[in-house]
Short mmCIF file of C-alpha atoms in Angstrom, two decimals:
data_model
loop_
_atom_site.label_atom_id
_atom_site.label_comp_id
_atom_site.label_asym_id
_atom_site.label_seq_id
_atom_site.Cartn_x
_atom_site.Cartn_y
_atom_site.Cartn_z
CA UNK A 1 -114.18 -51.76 -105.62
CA UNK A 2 -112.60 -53.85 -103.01
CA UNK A 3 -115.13 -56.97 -101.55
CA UNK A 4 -113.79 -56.02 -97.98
CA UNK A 5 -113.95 -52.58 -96.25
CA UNK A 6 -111.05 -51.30 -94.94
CA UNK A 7 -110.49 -50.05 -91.98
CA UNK A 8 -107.90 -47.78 -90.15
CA UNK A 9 -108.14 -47.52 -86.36
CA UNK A 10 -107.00 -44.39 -84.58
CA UNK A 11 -106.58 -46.21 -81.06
CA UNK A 12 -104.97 -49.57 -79.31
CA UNK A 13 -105.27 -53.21 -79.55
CA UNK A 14 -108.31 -52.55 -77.99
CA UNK A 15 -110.73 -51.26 -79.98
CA UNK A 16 -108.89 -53.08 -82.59
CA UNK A 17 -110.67 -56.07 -80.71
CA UNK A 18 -113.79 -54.16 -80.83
CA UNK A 19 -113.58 -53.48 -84.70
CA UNK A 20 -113.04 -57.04 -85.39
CA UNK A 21 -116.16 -58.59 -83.36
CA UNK A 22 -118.40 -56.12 -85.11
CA UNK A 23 -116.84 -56.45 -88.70
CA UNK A 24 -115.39 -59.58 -88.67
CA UNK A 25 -114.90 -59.98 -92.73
CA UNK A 26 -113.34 -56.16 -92.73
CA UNK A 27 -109.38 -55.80 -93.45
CA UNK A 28 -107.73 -53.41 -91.45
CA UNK A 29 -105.07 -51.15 -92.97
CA UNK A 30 -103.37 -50.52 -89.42
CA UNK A 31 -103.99 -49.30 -85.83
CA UNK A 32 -102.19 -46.28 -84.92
CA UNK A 33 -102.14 -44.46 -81.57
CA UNK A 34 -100.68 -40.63 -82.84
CA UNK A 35 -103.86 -38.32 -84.59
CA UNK A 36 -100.71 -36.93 -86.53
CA UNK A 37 -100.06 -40.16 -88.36
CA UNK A 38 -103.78 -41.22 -88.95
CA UNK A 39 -103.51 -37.85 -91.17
CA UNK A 40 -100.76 -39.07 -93.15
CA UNK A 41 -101.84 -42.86 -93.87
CA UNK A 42 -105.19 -41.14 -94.69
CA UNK A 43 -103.58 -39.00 -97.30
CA UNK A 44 -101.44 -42.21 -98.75
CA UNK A 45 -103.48 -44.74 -98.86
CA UNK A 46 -106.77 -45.00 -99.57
CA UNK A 47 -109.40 -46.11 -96.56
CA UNK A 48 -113.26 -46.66 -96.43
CA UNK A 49 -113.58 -46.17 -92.58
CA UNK A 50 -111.67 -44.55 -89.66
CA UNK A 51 -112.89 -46.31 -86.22
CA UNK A 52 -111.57 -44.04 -83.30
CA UNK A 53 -111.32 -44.46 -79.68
CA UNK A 54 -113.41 -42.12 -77.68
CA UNK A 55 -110.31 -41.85 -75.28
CA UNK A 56 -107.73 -41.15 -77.73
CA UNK A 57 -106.58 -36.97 -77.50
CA UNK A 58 -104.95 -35.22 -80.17
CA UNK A 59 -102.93 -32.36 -79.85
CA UNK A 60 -103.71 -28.55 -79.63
CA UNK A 61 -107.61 -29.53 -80.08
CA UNK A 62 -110.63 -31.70 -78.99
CA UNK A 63 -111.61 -34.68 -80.18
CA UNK A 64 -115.09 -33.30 -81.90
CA UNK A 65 -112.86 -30.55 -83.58
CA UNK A 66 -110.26 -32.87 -85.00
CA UNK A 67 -112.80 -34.73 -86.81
CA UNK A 68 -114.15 -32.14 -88.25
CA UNK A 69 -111.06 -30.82 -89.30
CA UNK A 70 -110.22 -34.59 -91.02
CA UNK A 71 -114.15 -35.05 -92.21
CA UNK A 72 -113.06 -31.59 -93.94
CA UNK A 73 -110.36 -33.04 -95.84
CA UNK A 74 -111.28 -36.31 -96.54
CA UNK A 75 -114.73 -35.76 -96.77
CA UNK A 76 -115.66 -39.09 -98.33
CA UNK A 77 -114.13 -41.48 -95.55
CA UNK A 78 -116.83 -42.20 -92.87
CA UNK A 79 -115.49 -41.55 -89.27
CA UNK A 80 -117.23 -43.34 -86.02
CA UNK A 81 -116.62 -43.77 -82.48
CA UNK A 82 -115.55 -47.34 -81.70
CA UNK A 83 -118.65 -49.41 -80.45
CA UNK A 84 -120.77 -46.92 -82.24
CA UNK A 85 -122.63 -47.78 -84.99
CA UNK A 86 -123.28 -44.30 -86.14
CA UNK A 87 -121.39 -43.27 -90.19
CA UNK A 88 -120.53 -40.11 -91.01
CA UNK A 89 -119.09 -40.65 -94.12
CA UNK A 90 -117.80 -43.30 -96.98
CA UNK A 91 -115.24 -43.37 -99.71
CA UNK A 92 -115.20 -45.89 -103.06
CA UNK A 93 -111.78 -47.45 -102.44
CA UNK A 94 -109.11 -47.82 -105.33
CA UNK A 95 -107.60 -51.51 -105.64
CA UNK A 96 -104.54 -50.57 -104.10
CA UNK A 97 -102.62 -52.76 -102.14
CA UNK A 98 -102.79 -51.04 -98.34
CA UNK A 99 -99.66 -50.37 -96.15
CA UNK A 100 -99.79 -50.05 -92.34
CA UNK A 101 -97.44 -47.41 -90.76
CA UNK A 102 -97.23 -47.74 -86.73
CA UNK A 103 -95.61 -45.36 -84.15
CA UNK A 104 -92.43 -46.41 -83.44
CA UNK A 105 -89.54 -45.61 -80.60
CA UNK A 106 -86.34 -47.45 -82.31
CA UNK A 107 -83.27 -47.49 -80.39
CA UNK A 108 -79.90 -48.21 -81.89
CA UNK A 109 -78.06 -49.32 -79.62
CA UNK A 110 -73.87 -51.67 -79.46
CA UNK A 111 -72.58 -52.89 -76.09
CA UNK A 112 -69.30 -52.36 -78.46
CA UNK A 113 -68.18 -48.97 -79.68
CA UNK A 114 -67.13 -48.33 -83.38
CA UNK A 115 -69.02 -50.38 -84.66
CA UNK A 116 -71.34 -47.96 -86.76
CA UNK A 117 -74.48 -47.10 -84.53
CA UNK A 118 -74.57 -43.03 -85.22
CA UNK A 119 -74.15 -44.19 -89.20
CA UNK A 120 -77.33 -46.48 -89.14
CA UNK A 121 -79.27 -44.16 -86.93
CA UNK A 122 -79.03 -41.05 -88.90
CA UNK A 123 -79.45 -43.02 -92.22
CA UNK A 124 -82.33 -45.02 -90.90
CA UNK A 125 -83.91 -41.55 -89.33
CA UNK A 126 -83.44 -39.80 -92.50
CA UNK A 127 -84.72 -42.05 -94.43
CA UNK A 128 -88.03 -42.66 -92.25
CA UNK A 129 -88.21 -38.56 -91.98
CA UNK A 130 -88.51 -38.49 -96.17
CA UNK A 131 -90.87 -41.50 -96.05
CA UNK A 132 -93.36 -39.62 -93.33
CA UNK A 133 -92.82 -36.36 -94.69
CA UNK A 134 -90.59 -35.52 -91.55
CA UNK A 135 -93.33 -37.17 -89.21
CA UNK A 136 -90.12 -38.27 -87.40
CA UNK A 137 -87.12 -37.69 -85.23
CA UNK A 138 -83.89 -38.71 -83.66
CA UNK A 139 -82.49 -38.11 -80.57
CA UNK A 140 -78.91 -37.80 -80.05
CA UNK A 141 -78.72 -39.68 -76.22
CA UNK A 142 -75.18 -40.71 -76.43
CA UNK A 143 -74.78 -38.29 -73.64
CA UNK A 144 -70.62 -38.00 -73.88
CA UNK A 145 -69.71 -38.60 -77.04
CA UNK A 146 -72.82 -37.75 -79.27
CA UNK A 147 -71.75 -37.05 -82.97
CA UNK A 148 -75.37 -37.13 -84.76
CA UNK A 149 -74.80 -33.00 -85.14
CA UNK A 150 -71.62 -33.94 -87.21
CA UNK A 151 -73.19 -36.45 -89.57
CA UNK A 152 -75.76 -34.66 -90.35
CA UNK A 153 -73.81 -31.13 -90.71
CA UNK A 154 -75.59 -29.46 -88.43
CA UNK A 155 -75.13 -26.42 -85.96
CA UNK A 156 -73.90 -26.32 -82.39
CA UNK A 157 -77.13 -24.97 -81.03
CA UNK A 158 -79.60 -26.21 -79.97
CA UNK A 159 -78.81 -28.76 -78.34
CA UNK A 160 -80.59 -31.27 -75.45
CA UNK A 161 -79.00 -28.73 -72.76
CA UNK A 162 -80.48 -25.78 -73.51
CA UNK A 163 -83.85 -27.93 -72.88
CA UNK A 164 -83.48 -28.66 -69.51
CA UNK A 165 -84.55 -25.54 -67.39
CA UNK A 166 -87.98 -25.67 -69.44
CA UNK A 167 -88.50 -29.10 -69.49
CA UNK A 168 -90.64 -29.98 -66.88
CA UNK A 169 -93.25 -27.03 -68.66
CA UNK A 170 -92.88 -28.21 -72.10
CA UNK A 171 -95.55 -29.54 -74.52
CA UNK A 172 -94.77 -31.89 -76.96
CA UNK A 173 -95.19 -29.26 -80.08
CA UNK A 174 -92.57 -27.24 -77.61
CA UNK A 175 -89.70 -29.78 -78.47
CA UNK A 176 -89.47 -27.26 -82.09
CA UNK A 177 -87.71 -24.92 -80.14
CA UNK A 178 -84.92 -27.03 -79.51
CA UNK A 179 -84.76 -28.94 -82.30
CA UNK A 180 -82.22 -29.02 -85.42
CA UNK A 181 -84.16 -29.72 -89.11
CA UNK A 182 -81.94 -31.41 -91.54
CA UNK A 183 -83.08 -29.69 -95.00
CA UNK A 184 -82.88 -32.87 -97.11
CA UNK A 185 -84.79 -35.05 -95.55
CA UNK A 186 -87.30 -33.50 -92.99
CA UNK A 187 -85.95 -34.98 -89.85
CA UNK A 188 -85.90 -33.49 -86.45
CA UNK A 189 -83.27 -33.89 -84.25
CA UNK A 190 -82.43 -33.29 -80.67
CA UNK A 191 -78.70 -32.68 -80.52
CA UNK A 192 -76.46 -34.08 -77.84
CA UNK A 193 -74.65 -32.00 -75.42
CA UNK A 194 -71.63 -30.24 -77.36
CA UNK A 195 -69.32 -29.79 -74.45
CA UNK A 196 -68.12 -32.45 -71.96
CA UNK A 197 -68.88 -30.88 -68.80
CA UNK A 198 -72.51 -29.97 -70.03
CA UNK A 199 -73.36 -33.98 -70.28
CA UNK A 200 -73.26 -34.31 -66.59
CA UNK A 201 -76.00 -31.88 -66.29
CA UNK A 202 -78.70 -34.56 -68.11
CA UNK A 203 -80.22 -37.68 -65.90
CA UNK A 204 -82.40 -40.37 -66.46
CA UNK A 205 -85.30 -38.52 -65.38
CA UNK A 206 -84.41 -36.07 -67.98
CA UNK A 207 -84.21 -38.59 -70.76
CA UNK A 208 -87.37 -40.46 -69.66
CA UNK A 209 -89.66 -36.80 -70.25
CA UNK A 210 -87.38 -36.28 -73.41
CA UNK A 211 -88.52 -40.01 -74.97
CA UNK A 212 -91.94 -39.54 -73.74
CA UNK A 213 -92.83 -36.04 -75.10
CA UNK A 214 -91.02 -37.10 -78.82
CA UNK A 215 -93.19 -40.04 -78.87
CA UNK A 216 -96.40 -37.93 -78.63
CA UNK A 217 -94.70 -35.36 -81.16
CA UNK A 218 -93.99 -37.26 -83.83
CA UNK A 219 -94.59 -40.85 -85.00
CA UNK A 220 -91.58 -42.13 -85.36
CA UNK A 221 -88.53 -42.08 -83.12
CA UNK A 222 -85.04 -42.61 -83.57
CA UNK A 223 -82.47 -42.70 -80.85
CA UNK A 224 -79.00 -43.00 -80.77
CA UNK A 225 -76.99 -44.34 -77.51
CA UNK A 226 -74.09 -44.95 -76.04
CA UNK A 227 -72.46 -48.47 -75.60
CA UNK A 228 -71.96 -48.47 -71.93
CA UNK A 229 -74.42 -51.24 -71.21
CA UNK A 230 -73.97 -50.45 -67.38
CA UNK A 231 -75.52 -46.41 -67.98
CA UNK A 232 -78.88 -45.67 -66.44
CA UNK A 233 -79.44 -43.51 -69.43
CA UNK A 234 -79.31 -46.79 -71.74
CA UNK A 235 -80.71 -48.93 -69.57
CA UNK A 236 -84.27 -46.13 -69.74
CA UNK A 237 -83.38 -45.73 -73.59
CA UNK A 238 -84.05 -49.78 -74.10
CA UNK A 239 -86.67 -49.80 -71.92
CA UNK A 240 -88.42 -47.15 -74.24
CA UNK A 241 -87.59 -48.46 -77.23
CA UNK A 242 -90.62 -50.95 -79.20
CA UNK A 243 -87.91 -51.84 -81.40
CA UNK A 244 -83.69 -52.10 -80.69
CA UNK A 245 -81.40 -52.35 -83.38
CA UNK A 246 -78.54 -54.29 -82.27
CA UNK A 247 -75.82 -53.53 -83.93
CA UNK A 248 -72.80 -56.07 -84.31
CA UNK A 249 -69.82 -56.18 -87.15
CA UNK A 250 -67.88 -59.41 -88.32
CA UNK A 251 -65.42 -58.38 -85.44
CA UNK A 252 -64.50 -61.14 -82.97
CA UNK A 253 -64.45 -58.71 -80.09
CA UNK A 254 -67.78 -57.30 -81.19
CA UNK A 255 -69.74 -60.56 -81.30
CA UNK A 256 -68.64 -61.74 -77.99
CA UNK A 257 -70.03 -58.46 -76.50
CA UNK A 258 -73.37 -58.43 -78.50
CA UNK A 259 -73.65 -62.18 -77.11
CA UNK A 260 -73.26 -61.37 -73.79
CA UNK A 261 -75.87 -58.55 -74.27
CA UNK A 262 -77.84 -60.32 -75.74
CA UNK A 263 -78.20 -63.08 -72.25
CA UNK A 264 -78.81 -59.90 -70.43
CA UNK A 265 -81.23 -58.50 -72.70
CA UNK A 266 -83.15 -61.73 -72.37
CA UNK A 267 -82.85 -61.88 -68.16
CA UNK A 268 -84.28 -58.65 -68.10
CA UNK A 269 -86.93 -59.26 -70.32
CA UNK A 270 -86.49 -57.86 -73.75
CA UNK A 271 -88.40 -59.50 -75.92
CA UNK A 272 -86.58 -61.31 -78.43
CA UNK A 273 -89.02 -60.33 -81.18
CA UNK A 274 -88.45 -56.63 -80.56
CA UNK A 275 -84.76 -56.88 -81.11
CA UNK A 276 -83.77 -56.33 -84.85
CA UNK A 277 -79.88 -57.85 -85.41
CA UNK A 278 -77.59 -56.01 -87.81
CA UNK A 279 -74.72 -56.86 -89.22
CA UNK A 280 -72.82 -53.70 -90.04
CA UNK A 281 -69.57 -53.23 -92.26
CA UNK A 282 -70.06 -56.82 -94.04
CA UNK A 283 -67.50 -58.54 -95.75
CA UNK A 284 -68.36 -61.47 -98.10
CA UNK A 285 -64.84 -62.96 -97.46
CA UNK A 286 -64.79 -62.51 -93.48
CA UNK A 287 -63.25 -65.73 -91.70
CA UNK A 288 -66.59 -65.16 -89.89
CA UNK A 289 -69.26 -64.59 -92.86
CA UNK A 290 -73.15 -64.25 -91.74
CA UNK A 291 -73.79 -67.68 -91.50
CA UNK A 292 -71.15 -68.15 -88.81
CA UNK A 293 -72.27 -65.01 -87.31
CA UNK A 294 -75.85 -66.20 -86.87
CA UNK A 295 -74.85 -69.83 -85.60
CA UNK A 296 -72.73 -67.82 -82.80
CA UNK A 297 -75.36 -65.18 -81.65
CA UNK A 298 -78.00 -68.03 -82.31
CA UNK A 299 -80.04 -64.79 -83.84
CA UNK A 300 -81.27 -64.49 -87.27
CA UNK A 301 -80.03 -61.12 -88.89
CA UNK A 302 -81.90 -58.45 -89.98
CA UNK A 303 -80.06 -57.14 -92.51
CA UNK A 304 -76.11 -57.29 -93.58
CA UNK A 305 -75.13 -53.70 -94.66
CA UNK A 306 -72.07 -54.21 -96.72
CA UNK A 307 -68.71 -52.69 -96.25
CA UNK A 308 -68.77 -49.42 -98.28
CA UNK A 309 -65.97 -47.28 -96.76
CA UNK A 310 -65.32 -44.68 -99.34
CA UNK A 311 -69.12 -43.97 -99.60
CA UNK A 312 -69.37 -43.94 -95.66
CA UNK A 313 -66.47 -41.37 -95.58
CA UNK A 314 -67.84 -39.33 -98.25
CA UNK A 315 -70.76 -39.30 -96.90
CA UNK A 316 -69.57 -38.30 -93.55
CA UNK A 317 -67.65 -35.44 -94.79
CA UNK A 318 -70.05 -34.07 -96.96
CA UNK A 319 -72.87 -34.85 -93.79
CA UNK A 320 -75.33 -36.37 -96.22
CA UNK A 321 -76.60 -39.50 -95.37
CA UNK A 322 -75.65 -42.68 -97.83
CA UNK A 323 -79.58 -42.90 -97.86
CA UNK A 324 -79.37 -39.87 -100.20
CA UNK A 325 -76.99 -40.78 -102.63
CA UNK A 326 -78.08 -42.77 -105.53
CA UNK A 327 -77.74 -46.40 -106.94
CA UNK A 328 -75.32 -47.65 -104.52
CA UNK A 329 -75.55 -50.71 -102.94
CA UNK A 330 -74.96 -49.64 -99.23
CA UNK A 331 -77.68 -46.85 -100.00
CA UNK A 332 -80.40 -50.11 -100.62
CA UNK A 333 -79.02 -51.92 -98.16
CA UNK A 334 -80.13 -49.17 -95.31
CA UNK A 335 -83.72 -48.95 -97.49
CA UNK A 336 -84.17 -52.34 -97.29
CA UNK A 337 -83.70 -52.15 -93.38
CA UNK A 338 -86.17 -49.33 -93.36
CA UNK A 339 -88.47 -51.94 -94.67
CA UNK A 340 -87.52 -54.13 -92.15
CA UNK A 341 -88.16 -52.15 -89.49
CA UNK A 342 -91.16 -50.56 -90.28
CA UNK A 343 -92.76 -52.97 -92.58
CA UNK A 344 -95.72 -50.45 -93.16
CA UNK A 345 -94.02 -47.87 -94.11
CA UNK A 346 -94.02 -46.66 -97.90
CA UNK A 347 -90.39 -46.94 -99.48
CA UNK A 348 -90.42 -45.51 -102.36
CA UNK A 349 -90.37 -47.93 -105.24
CA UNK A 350 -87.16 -46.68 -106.87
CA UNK A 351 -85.46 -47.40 -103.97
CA UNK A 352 -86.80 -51.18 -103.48
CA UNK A 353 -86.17 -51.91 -107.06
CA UNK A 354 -82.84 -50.58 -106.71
CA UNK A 355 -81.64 -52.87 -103.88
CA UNK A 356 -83.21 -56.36 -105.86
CA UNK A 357 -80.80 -55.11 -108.74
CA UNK A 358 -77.93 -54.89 -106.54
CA UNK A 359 -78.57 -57.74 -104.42
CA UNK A 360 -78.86 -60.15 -107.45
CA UNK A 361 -75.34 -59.03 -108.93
CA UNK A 362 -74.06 -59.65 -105.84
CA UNK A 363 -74.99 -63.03 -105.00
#
C-alpha cells in the first residue's frame, strides 16, 4: 500500500486549497475541472479518494446522480464533497507511479505561414485523441485557408458553417452533429469552412461560443489558426488558449516574425510560461542551429522536430498522421512534445522508449 492517500479533485485551485489544509500529508494525483475526464483518470490510474466541488455540474445529469453512476463503477474509491468530512467509499491503492491529466485549450498558432502549424496540430490532436480515448478535439479556425480536413482525409461536410444557424441553441454534446471522427485515432474535429466566400460568414463571436462549448465537451482542445497576427479571430483564439504552441523554423524570415510576436505577446499579457516554443523542420547543419535560435528569441525550446520531408509528404498524401507510423524519429519527436505539453498525460511506453533510442543515435 502507498503511506500517502491519494487524492484526485474534481474542481479548481480552490478546493484544491481546501484538500490540502485538511490532508496536508495526502498526494494529489491532479485537479481536473471536466466530470468526463475524472472518469478516465479514474479508470487509468489508480486513486484512494475523489474530493468534489459541490459547485462543479456535469453534463446531461445532477450532481447526486453522477456519483452514483461513478460509486457504481468504481465502487471501492470513496467520493466526498469538499469541506465534508463524510466517506463513501475506499480503494487499496497499487504502487503505481500516478499521472495527472488536466483540461487543456492548446492553440497552435505562427505569425509566419508555411512553417508547419496544421502538421503539428493534427499530429499533436491525434495523438492526445488515442491517449484519452478520443476525450479530445481540434478545431480547424484558420478561417480562409483551413486544410486540417485534407490532412486528416476527411469529408467536405460538416464543416464549422453548417453550425452557425444553430449555434446560439446548441449544447456542448450537440457539437457531434457537426463534427468529423478520424477512425484511427478517436479525434473530433470541427472542419473549417470549405469554400472562400463561406469564411466571411464566421465572426469572433462565433468562434468565442465554438471554443467555449468544445472546452466543456471534451477535455482536451486543439486549435489550429491562421498567421495573421492582426485577425480578431486569432487574437480570441490566444486569448482562449491555456497553452500556445509557437511555432518557428530555422528560417531567417520566420524568427524575426516569431520575435516580434513574441514582444507583443508579452505587452498584451501572455504569460510567458503558457507559451510552448517549437522548432519545426530542424536541421542539425542549419547556419542557425537551436542554440542560435534560442539566444535570438531569448526562449528556451520546447521541442526541435527534425526535418523529415519524405515522411511528412507521405504522410500527407496518405492523410495519416506521422504520429501513426512506426519507429521513426519525427513520429517520437511529436510524442515527446505530447509529453511536453501535457505532462500528465499517459504516452504509451512504446512510444517514449522509442524516441530515447532515436534521440541517442542522433546525438
Amino acid at each position: 500500500m502507498r503511506d500517502k492517500t491519494s487524492i484526485l479533485i474534481a474542481g479548481n485551485h480552490g478546493t484544491e486549497e481546501v484538500v490540502r489544509r485538511e490532508q496536508p500529508d495526502a498526494r494529489l494525483v491532479g485537479v481536473l475541472q471536466d466530470l468526463a475526464l475524472v472518469e478516465y483518470v479514474a479508470a487509468e490510474v489508480p486513486i484512494d479518494e475523489l474530493v468534489i466541488d459541490p459547485n462543479i455540474s456535469p453534463r446531461g445529469e445532477t450532481l447526486e446522480q453522477w456519483i452514483g453512476r461513478f460509486n457504481n463503477v468504481y465502487p471501492d474509491v470513496y467520493v466526498r464533497i469538499a469541506g465534508q468530512s463524510k466517506r463513501l467509499d475506499w480503494q487499496e491503492a497499487d504502487n503505481i507511479p500516478a499521472r495527472v491529466v488536466t483540461s487543456q485549450t492548446i492553440v497552435v498558432w505562427s505569425p509566419k505561414g508555411g512553417v508547419g502549424k496544421t502538421f503539428l496540430a493534427t499530429n499533436l490532436a491525434c495523438a492526445t485523441a488515442m491517449i484519452t480515448k478520443g476525450n479530445s478535439a481540434l478545431l480547424d479556425l484558420d478561417i480562409y485557408s483551413g486544410d486540417v480536413s485534407t490532412y486528416l482525409d476527411l469529408a467536405d461536410e460538416p464543416t464549422i458553417t453548417q453550425m452557425l444557424p444553430a449555434l446560439m441553441s446548441l449544447r456542448p454534446d450537440g457539437l457531434d452533429k457537426y463534427v468529423q471522427r478520424h477512425a484511427p485515432s478517436g479525434l473530433s474535429v470541427i472542419c473549417g469552412p470549405q469554400r472562400l466566400e463561406l469564411s466571411n460568414l464566421v465572426n469572433v463571436e462565433h468562434i468565442k461560443n465554438i471554443i467555449g462549448l468544445a472546452e466543456k465537451r471534451w477535455g482536451l482542445v486543439y486549435i489550429d489558426t491562421s498567421p495573421d497576427i492582426s485577425s480578431d479571430i486569432v487574437g480570441e483564439c490566444i486569448e482562449a488558449a491555456s497553452t500556445l504552441i509557437l511555432v518557428t523554423t530555422q528560417d531567417v524570415c520566420a524568427l524575426k516574425q516569431v520575435k516580434t510576436a513574441l514582444g507583443i505577446l508579452k505587452k498584451i499579457g501572455i504569460s510567458d510560461t503558457s507559451i510552448f516554443l517549437v522548432l519545426n523542420r530542424c536541421v542539425e547543419d542549419s547556419p542557425i542551429p537551436k542554440r542560435k535560435v534560442e539566444e535570438y528569441l531569448d526562449k528556451r525550446l520546447v521541442a526541435a522536430i527534425p526535418d523529415d520531408r519524405k515522411t511528412v509528404e507521405k504522410s500527407i498524401f496518405q492523410g495519416k498522421p506521422v504520429v501513426l507510423f512506426g519507429k521513426t524519429e519525427i513520429s517520437a519527436s511529436l510524442w515527446d512534445l505530447v509529453s511536453a505539453i501535457s505532462p500528465g498525460l499517459p504516452v504509451p511506453e512504446r512510444e517514449k522508449k522509442q524516441g530515447k533510442s532515436k534521440r541517442r543515435r542522433l546525438w
